[in-house]
mmCIF file of C-alpha atoms in Angstrom:
data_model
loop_
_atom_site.group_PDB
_atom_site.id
_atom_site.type_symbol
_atom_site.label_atom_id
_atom_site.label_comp_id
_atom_site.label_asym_id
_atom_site.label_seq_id
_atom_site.Cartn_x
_atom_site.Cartn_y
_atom_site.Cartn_z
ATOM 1 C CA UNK I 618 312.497 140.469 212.731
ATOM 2 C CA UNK I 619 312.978 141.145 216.464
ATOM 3 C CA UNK I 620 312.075 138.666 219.051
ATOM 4 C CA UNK I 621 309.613 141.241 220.789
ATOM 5 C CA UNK I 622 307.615 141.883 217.467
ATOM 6 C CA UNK I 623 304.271 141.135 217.611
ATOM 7 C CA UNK I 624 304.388 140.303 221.780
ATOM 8 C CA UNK I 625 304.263 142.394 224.419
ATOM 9 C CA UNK I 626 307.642 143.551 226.353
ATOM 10 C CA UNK I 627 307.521 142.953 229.960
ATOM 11 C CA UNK I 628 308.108 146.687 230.623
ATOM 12 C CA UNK I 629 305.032 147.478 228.546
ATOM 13 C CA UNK I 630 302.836 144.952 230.194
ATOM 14 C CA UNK I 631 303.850 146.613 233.079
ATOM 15 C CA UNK I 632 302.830 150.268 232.115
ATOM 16 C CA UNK I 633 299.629 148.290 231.096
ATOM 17 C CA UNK I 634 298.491 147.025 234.069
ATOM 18 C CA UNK I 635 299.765 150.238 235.796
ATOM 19 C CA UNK I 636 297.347 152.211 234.097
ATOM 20 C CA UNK I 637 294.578 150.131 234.292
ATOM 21 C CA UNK I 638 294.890 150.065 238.277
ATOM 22 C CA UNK I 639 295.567 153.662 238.218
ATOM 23 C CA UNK I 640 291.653 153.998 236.653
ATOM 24 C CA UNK I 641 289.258 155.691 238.958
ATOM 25 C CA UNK I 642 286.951 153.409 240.301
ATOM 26 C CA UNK I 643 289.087 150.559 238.661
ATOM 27 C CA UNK I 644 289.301 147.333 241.254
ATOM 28 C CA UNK I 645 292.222 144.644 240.148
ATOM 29 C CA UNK I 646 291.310 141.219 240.311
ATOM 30 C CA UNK I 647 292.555 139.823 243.863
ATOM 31 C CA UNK I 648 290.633 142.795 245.295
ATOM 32 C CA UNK I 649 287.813 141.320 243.047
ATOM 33 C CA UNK I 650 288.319 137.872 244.363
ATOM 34 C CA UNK I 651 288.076 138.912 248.713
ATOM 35 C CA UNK I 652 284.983 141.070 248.172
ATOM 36 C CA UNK I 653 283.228 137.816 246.131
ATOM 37 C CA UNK I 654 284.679 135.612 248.791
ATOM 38 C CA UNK I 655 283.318 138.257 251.823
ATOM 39 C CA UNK I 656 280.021 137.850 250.015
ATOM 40 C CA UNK I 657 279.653 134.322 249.639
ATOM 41 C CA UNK I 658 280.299 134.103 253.427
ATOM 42 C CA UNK I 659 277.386 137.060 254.231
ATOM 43 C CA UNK I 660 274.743 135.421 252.131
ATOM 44 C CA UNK I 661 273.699 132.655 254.416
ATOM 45 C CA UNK I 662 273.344 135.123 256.895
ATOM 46 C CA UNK I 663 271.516 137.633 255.002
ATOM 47 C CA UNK I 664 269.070 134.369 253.422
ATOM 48 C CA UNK I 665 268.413 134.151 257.210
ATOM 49 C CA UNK I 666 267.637 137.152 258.188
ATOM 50 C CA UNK I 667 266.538 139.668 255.791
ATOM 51 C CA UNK I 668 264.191 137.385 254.242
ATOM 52 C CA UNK I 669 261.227 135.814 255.100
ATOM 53 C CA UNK I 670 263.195 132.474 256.492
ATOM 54 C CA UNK I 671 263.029 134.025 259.892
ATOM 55 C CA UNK I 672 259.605 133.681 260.523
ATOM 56 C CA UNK I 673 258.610 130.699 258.745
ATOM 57 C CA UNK I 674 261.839 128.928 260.387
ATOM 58 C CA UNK I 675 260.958 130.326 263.736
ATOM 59 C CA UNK I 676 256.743 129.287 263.282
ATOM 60 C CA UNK I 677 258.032 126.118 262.377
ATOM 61 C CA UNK I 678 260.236 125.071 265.466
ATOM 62 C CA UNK I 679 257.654 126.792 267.928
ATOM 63 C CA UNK I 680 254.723 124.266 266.206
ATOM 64 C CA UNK I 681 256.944 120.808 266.696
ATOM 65 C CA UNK I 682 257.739 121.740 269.798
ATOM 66 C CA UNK I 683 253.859 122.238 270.722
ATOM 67 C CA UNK I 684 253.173 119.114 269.101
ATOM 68 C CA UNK I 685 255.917 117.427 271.439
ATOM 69 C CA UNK I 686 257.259 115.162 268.412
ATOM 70 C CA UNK I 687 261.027 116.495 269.769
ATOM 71 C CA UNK I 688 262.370 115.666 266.339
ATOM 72 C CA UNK I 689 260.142 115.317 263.906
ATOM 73 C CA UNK I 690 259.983 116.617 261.565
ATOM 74 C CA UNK I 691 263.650 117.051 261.561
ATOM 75 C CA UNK I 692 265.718 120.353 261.710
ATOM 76 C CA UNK I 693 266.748 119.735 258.250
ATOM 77 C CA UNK I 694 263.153 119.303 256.964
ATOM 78 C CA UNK I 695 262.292 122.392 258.164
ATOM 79 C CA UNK I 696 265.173 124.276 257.347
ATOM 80 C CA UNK I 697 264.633 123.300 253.669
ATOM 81 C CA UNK I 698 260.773 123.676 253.642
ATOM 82 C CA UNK I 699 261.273 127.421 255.232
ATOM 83 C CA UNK I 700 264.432 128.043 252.629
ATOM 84 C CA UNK I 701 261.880 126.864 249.889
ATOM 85 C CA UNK I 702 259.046 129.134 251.043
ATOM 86 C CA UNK I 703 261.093 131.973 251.412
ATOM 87 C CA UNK I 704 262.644 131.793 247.958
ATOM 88 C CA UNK I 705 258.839 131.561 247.264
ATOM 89 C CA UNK I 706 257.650 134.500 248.533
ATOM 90 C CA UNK I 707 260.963 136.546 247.856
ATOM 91 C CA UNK I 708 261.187 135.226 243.970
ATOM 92 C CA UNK I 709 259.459 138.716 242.773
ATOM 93 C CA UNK I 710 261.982 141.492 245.129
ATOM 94 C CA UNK I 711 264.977 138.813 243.357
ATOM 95 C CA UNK I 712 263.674 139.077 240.037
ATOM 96 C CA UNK I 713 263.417 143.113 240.262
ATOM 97 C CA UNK I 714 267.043 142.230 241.546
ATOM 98 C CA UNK I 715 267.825 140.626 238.802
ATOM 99 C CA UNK I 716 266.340 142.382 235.736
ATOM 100 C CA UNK I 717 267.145 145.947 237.701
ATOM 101 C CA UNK I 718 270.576 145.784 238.881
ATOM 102 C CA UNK I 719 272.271 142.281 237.352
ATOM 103 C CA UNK I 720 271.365 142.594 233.918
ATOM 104 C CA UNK I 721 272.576 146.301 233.355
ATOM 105 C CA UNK I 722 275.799 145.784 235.378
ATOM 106 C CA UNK I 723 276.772 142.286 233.234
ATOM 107 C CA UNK I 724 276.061 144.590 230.157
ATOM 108 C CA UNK I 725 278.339 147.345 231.654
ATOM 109 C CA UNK I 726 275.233 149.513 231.501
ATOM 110 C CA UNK I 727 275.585 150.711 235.002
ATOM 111 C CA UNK I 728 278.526 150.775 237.291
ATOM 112 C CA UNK I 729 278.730 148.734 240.384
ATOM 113 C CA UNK I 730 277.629 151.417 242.733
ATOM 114 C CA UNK I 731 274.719 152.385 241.093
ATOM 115 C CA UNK I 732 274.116 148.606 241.062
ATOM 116 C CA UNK I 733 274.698 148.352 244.533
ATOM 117 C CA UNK I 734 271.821 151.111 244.635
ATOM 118 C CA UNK I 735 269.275 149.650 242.332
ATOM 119 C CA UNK I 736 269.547 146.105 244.058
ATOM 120 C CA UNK I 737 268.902 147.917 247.509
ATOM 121 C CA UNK I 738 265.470 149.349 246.115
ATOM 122 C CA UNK I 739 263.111 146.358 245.715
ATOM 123 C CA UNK I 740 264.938 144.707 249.205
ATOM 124 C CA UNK I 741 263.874 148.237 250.838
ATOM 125 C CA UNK I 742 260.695 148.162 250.001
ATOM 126 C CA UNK I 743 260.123 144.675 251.089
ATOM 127 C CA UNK I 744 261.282 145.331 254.265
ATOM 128 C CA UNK I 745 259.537 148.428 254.739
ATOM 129 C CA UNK I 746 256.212 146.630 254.482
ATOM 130 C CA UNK I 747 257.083 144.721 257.627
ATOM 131 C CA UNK I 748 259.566 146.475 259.611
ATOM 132 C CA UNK I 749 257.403 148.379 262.329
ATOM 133 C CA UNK I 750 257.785 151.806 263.192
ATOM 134 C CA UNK I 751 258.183 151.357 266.556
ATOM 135 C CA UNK I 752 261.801 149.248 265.762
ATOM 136 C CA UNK I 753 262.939 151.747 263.239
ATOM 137 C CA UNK I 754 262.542 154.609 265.403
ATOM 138 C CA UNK I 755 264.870 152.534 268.267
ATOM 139 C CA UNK I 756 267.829 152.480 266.084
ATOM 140 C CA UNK I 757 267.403 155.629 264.615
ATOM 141 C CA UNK I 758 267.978 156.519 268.085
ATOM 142 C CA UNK I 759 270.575 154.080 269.148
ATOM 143 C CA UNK I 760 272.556 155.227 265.870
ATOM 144 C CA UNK I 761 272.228 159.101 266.542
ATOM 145 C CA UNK I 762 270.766 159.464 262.876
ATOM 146 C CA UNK I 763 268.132 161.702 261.766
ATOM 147 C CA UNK I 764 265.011 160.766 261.281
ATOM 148 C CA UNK I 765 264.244 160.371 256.920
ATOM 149 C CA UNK I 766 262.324 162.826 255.452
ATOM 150 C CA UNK I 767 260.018 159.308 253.861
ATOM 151 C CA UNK I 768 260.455 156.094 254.483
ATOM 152 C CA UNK I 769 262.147 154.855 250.887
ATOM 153 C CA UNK I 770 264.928 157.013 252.969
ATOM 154 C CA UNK I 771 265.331 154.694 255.607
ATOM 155 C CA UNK I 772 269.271 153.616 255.606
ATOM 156 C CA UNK I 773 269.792 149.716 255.077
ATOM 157 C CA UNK I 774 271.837 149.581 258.609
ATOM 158 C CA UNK I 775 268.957 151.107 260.836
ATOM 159 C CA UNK I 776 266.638 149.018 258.416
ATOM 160 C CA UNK I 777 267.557 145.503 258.751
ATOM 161 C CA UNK I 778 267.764 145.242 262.350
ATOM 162 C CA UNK I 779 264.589 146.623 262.298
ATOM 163 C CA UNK I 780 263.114 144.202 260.067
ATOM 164 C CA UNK I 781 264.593 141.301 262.048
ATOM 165 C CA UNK I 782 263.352 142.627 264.988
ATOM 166 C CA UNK I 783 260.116 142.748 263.642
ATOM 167 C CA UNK I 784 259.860 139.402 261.995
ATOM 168 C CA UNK I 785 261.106 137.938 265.712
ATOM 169 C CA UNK I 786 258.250 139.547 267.153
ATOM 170 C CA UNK I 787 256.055 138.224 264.700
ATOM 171 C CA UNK I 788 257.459 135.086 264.471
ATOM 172 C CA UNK I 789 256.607 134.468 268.591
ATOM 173 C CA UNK I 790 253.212 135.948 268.335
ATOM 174 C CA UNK I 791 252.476 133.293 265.587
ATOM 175 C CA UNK I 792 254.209 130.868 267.605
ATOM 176 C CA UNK I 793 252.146 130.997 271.098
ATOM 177 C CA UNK I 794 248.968 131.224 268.990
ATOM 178 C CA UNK I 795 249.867 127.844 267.853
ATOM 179 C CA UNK I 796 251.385 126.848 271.015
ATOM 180 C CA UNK I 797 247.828 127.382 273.154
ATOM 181 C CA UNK I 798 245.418 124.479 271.387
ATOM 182 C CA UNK I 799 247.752 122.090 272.428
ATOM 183 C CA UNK I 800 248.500 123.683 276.079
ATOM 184 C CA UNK I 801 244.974 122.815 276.736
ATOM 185 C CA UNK I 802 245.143 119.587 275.239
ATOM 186 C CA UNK I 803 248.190 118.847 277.761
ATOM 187 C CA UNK I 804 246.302 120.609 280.451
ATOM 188 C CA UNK I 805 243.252 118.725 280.134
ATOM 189 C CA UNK I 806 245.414 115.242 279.725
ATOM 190 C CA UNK I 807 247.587 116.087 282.787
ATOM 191 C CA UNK I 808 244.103 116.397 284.920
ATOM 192 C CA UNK I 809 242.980 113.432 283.842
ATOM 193 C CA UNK I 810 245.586 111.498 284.657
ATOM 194 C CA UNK I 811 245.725 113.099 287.856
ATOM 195 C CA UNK I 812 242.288 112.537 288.628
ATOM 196 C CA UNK I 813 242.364 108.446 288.607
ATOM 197 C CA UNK I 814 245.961 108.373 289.559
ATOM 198 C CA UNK I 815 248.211 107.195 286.994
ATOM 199 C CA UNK I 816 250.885 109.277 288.595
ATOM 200 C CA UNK I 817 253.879 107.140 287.433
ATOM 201 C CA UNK I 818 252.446 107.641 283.625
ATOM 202 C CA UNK I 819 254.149 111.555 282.240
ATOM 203 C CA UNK I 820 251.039 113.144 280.496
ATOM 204 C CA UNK I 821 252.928 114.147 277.411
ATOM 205 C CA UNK I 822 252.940 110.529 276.408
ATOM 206 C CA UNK I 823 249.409 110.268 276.743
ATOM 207 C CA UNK I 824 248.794 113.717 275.219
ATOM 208 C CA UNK I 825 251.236 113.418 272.104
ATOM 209 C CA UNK I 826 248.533 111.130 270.148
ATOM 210 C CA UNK I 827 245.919 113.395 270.995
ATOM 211 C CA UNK I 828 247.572 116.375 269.665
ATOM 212 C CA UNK I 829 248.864 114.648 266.733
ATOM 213 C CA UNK I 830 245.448 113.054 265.501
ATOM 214 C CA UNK I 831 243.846 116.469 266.027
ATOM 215 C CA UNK I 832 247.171 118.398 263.717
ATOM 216 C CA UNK I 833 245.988 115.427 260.664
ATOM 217 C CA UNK I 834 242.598 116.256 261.470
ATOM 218 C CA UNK I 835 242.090 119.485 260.536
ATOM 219 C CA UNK I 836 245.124 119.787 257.833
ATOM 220 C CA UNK I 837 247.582 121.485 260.502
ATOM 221 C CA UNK I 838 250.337 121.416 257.683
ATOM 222 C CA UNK I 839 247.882 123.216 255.043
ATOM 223 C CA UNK I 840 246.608 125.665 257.158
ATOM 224 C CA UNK I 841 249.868 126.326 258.887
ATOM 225 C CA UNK I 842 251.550 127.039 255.953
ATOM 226 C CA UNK I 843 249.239 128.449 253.632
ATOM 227 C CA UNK I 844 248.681 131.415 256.492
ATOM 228 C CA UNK I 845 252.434 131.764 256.610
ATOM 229 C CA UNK I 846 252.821 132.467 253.207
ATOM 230 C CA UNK I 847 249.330 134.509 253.000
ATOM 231 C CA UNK I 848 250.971 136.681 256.161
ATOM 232 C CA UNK I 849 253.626 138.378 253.664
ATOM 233 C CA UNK I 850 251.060 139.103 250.687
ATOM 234 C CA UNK I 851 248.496 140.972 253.120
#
């Protein structure tokens, strides 16, 4: 019996993988390897900005700062309590995601384009409920395209700007809502103080209890939050 019986030759390995990279559509596996890699690097990125993290994390930062605790809670507290709200409130778009796009592809159902194109879908949709007009139009301008025919036709590029220029808009309207109570709070401390001359004493110290006592008071962190989340249901 020959020593090649049984096992493949080296030549016909080599026709082997020869035709199996000469495949249409067929992508070998250090190809594979930089476009997972090129992913993994996007996603923080994308969990940041085409999700709901950008307000909430934005809300968040405006609200210590207007309670003048400087750093607390700390940036990693609310960095995790915004990633946990947004996986909250974006667990139904990753599920269609999931059961849509992931499922069918794993099962070789689907190719990875039309993957590509299912997992867009639910994503498109949630951004279309928040992305204003107003944005969409400006890069459908800046980008020379023409304007879709409805707007499950709006491309992903002129999209997602839009929606993150959206949610920063939204994000600083909520923020300077927040931020006035305890203006006045400072405003009305800062007078006093004035008024019987404790000039030496800063008025944030004074007015940091104040603000503080009044956030416990009335639940700040429940009714912060719980309008945060009801904000992307409405």
């Amino acid at each position: 019996m020959s020593a090649g019986a049984g096992v493949l030759s080296a030549q016909d390995l080599g026709s082997l993988l020869n035709s199996a990279s000469s495949k249409p559509g067929a992508m070998g596996a250090p190809l594979q390897i930089i476009v997972l890699l090129t992913i993994l690097t996007l996603l923080p990125a994308a969990i940041m900005s085409i999700t709901p993290f950008l307000r909430i994390s934005i809300v968040l930062h405006f609200l210590r700062q207007a309670l003048g605790t400087q750093t607390t809670p700390s940036n990693q507290v609310l960095i995790g309590l915004s990633m946990f709200l947004s996986l909250l409130i974006i667990q139904p778009v990753f599920r269609d995601i999931y059961d849509k796009a992931w499922t069918p592809l794993e099962r070789n159902e689907i190719s990875s384009k039309q993957a590509v194109d299912e997992a867009s879908r639910p994503l498109r949709i949630f951004m279309l409920r928040f992305a204003r007009e107003k944005d969409i139009q400006l890069f459908l301008e800046v980008t020379h395209s023409r304007p879709p025919a409805r707007p499950a036709d709006v491309d992903m590029t002129v999209l997602i700007p839009a929606y993150i220029l959206s949610e920063l808009k939204a994000g600083f309207q909520i923020g300077v809502v927040l931020f006035i109570p305890f203006l006045i709070i400072d405003l009305v401390v800062a007078s006093c103080t004035l008024s019987i001359g404790m000039v030496q004493l800063p008025p944030v110290m004074v007015s940091a209890p104040f603000k503080v006592l009044l956030f416990v008071l009335v639940d700040g962190w429940n009714l912060v939050i719980g309008s945060l989340v009801r904000s992307f249901y409405q």
